[in-house]
Coordinates of C-alpha atoms in Angstrom, one line a residue:
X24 CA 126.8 -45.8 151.0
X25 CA 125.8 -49.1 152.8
X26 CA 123.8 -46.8 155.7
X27 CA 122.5 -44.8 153.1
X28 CA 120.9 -47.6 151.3
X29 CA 119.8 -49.2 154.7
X30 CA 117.9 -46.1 155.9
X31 CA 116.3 -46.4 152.6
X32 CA 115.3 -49.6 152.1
X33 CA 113.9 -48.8 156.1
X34 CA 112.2 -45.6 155.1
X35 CA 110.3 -47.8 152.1
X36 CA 109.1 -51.0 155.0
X37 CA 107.9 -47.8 156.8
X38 CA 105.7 -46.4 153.7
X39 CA 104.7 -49.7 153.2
X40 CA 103.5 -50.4 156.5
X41 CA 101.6 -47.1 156.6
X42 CA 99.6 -47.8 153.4
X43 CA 98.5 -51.7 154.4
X44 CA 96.9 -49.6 157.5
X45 CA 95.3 -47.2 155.6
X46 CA 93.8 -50.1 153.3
X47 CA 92.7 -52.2 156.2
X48 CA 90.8 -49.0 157.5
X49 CA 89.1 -48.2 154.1
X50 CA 88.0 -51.8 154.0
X51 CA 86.7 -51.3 157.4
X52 CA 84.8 -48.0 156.4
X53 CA 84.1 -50.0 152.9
X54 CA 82.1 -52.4 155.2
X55 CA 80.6 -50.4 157.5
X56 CA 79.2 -48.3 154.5
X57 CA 77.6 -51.0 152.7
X58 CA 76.2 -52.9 156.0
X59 CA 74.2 -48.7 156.1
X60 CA 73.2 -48.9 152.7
X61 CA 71.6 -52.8 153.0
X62 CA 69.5 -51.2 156.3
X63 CA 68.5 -48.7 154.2
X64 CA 67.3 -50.6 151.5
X65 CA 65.5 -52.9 154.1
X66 CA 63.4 -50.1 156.4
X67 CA 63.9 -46.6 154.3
X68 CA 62.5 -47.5 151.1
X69 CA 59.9 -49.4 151.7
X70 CA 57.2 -48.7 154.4
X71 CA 55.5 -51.3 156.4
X72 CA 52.4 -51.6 159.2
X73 CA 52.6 -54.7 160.7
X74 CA 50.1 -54.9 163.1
X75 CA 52.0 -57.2 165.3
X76 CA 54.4 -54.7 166.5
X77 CA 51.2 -52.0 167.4
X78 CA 49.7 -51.4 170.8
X79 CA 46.7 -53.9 170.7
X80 CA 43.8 -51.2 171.3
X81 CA 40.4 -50.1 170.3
X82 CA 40.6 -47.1 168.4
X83 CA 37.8 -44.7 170.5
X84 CA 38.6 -41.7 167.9
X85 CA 40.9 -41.3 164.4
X86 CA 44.6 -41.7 165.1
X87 CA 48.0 -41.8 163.3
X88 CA 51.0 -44.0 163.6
X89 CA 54.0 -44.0 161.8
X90 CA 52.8 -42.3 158.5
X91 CA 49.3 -44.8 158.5
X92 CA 46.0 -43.0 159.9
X93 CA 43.6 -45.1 161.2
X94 CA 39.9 -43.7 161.0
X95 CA 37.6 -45.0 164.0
X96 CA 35.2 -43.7 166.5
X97 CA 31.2 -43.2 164.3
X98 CA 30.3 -43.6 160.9
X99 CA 28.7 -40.7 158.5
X100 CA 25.3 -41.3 160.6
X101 CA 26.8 -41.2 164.4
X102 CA 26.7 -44.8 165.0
X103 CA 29.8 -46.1 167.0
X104 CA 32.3 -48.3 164.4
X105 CA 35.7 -48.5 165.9
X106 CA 38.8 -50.8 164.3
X107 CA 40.7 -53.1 166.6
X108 CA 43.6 -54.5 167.0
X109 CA 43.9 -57.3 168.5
X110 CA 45.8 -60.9 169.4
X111 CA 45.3 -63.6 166.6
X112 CA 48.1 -65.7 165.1
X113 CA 48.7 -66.6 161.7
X114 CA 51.5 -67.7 159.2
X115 CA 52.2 -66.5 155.7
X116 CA 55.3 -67.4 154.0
X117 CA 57.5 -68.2 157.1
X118 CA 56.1 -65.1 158.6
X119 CA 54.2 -65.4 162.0
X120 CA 51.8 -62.9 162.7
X121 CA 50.5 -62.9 166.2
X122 CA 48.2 -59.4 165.8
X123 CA 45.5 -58.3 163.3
X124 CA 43.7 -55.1 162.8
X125 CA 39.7 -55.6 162.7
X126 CA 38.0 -53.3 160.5
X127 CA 34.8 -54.4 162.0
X128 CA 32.7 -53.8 159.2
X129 CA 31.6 -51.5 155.8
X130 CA 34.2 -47.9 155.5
X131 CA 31.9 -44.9 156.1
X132 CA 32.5 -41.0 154.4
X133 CA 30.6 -38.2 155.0
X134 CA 28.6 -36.3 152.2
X135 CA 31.7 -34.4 151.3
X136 CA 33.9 -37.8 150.7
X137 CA 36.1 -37.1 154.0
X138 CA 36.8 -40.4 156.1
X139 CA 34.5 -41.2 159.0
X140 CA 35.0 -44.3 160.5
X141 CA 36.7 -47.9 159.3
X142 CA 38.8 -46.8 157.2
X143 CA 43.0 -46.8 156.4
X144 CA 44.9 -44.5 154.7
X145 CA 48.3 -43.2 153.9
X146 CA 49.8 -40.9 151.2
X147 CA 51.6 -42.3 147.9
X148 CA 54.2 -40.1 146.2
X149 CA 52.8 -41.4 142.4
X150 CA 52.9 -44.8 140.7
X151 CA 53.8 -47.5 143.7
X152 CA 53.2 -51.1 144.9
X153 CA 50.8 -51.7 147.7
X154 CA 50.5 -55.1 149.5
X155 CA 47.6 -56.2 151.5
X156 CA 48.3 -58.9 154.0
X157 CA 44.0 -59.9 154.9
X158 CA 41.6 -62.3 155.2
X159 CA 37.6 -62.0 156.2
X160 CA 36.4 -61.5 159.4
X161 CA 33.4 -64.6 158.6
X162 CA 34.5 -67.4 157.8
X163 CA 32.0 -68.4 154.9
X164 CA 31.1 -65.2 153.9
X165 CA 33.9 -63.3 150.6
X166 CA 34.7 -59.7 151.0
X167 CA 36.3 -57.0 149.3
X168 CA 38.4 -54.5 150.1
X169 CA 37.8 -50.7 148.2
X170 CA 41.4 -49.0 147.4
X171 CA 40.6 -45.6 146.7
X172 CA 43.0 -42.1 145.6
X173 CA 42.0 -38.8 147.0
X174 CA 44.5 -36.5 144.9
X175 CA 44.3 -33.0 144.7
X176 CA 40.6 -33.3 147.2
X177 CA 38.7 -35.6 144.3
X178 CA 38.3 -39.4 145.4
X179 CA 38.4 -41.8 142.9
X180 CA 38.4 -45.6 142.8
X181 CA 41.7 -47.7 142.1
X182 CA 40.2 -51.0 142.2
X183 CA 38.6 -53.4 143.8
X184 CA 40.3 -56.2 145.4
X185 CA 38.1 -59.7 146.4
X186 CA 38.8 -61.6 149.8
X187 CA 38.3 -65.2 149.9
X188 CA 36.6 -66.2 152.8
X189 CA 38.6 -67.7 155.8
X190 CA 41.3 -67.8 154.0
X191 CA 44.6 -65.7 154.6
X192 CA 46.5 -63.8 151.3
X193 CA 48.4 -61.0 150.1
X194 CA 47.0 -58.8 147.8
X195 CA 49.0 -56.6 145.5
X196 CA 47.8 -53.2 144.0
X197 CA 50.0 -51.4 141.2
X198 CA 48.8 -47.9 141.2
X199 CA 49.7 -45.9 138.5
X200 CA 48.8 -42.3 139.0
X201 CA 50.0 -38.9 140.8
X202 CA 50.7 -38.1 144.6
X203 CA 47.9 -38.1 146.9
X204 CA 46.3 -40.1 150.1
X205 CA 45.6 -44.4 149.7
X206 CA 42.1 -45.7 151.2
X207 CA 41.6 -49.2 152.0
X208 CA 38.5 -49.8 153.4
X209 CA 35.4 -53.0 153.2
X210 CA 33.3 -53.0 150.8
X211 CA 30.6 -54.7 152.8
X212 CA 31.3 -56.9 156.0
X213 CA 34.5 -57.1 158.2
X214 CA 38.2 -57.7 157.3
X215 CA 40.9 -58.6 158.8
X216 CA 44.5 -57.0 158.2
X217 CA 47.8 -58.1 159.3
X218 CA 50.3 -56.2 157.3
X219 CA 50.5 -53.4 154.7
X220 CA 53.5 -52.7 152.6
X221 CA 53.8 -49.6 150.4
X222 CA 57.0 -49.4 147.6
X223 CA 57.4 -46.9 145.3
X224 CA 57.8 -47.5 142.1
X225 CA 61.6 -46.1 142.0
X226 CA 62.4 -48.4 145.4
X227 CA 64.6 -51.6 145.4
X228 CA 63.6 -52.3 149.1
X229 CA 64.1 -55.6 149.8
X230 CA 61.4 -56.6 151.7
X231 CA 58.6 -59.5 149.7
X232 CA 55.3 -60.9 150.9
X233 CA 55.5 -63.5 148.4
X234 CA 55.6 -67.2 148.3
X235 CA 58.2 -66.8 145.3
X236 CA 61.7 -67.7 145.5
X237 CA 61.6 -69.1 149.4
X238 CA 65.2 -70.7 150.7
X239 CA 64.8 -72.0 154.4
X240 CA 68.3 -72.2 154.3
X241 CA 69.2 -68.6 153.6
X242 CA 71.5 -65.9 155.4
X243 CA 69.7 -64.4 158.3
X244 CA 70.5 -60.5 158.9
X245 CA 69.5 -58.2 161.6
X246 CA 68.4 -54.4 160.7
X247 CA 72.2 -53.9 160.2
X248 CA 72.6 -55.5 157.6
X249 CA 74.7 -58.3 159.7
X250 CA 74.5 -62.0 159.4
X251 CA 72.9 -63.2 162.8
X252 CA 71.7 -66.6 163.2
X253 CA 67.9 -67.6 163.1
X254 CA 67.8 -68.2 166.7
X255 CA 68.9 -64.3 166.9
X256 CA 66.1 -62.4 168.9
X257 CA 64.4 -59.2 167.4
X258 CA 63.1 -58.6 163.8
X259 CA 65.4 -59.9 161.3
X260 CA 66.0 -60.6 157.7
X261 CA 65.6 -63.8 155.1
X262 CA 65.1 -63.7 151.6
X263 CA 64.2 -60.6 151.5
X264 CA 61.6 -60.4 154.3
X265 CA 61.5 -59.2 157.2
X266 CA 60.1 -61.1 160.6
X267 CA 59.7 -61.1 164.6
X268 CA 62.2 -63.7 166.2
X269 CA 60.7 -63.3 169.9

């Protein structure tokens, strides 16, 4: 009776083992999951063009990167009016930008409303937030920057947003509307662009150009989802925001 209860008591340390394993690997897998789901929260769901991380250029003719078409080459009447991107460095909310995007001048359409020259664009899947990272290309002259909706192959205005001059800001726009294709283009004059953010309405990305709730002090992350300290090279993550440790 004795070696019977011994071998049971033995086969019950052995269950027992087995099942602290299994829990230390779903706590593993628990982690791993949710360090996926906080880099998808961070890139997936919300898109950004930071024109840092692009190929400074002159855009000869229209091209498209990452979801973002950049119209450049000549206006409606043939004249040349490229967009540039080139070095220039500037800080907004802890965020160093080193790279803007010159729209050179006044957004041109043909006589049918199709893009020509100095002009953004990017397709919206309904009611979203854009933010507009900018400032004017003169430094006493104000601008503004023309958001516009082509849905369904009608153009219509959003709004109108005003830029200060010489003086960097980010600009929201809460569209409210169906699917279709963004315009950002000058009104009048040249602006300057550093970043673009589009969220749709349904998103929970975590990503804020915002001066709101700022702590110097809080948990860096890599696109991971890891904590990584500030000095960590690469693009990283603090309150929320996203930036270029180089």
């Amino acid at each position: 009776q004795q070696a019977t209860w011994n071998r049971i008591k033995y086969y019950i340390f052995l269950q027992i083992k087995l099942l602290t394993k299994k829990l230390s690997l779903m706590k593993k897998i628990f982690t791993l999951v949710a360090a996926a789901m906080m880099a998808v929260c961070a890139n997936a769901q919300t898109t950004e063009w930071n024109f840092s991380e692009w190929e400074a250029k002159e855009f000869k003719q229209t091209e498209t990167k990452d979801g973002l078409t950049v119209y450049s080459g000549t206006d409606a009447s043939g004249k040349a009016a490229t967009v540039i991107i080139d070095a220039n460095n500037k800080t907004w909310n802890d965020i160093t930008y080193s790279q803007r995007l010159k729209l050179g001048g006044t957004g041109s359409f043909d006589e049918t409303g199709t893009p020509c020259s100095r002009i953004l664009a990017f397709d919206v899947n309904g009611d979203c937030k854009i933010e507009v990272l900018l400032t004017t290309s003169n430094k006493t002259d104000d601008r503004v920057l023309i958001v516009d909706m082509n849905a369904n192959g009608t153009k219509t205005e959003v709004t109108k947003v005003p830029c200060t001059a010489n003086e960097v800001d980010c600009k929201t726009i809460e569209y409210k509307g169906e699917a279709g294709t963004i315009y950002l283009y000058s009104e009048s004059g040249g602006i300057n662009i550093y970043d673009i953010k589009y969220t749709p309405e349904s998103s929970t990305g975590i990503y804020d150009i915002t001066k709101d709730n700022v702590d110097a002090n809080a948990p860096v992350y890599n696109l991971a989802g890891q904590r990584v300290s500030k000095e960590t090279k690469g693009i990283l993550i603090q309150n929320g925001k996203k930036f270029i440790n180089k």
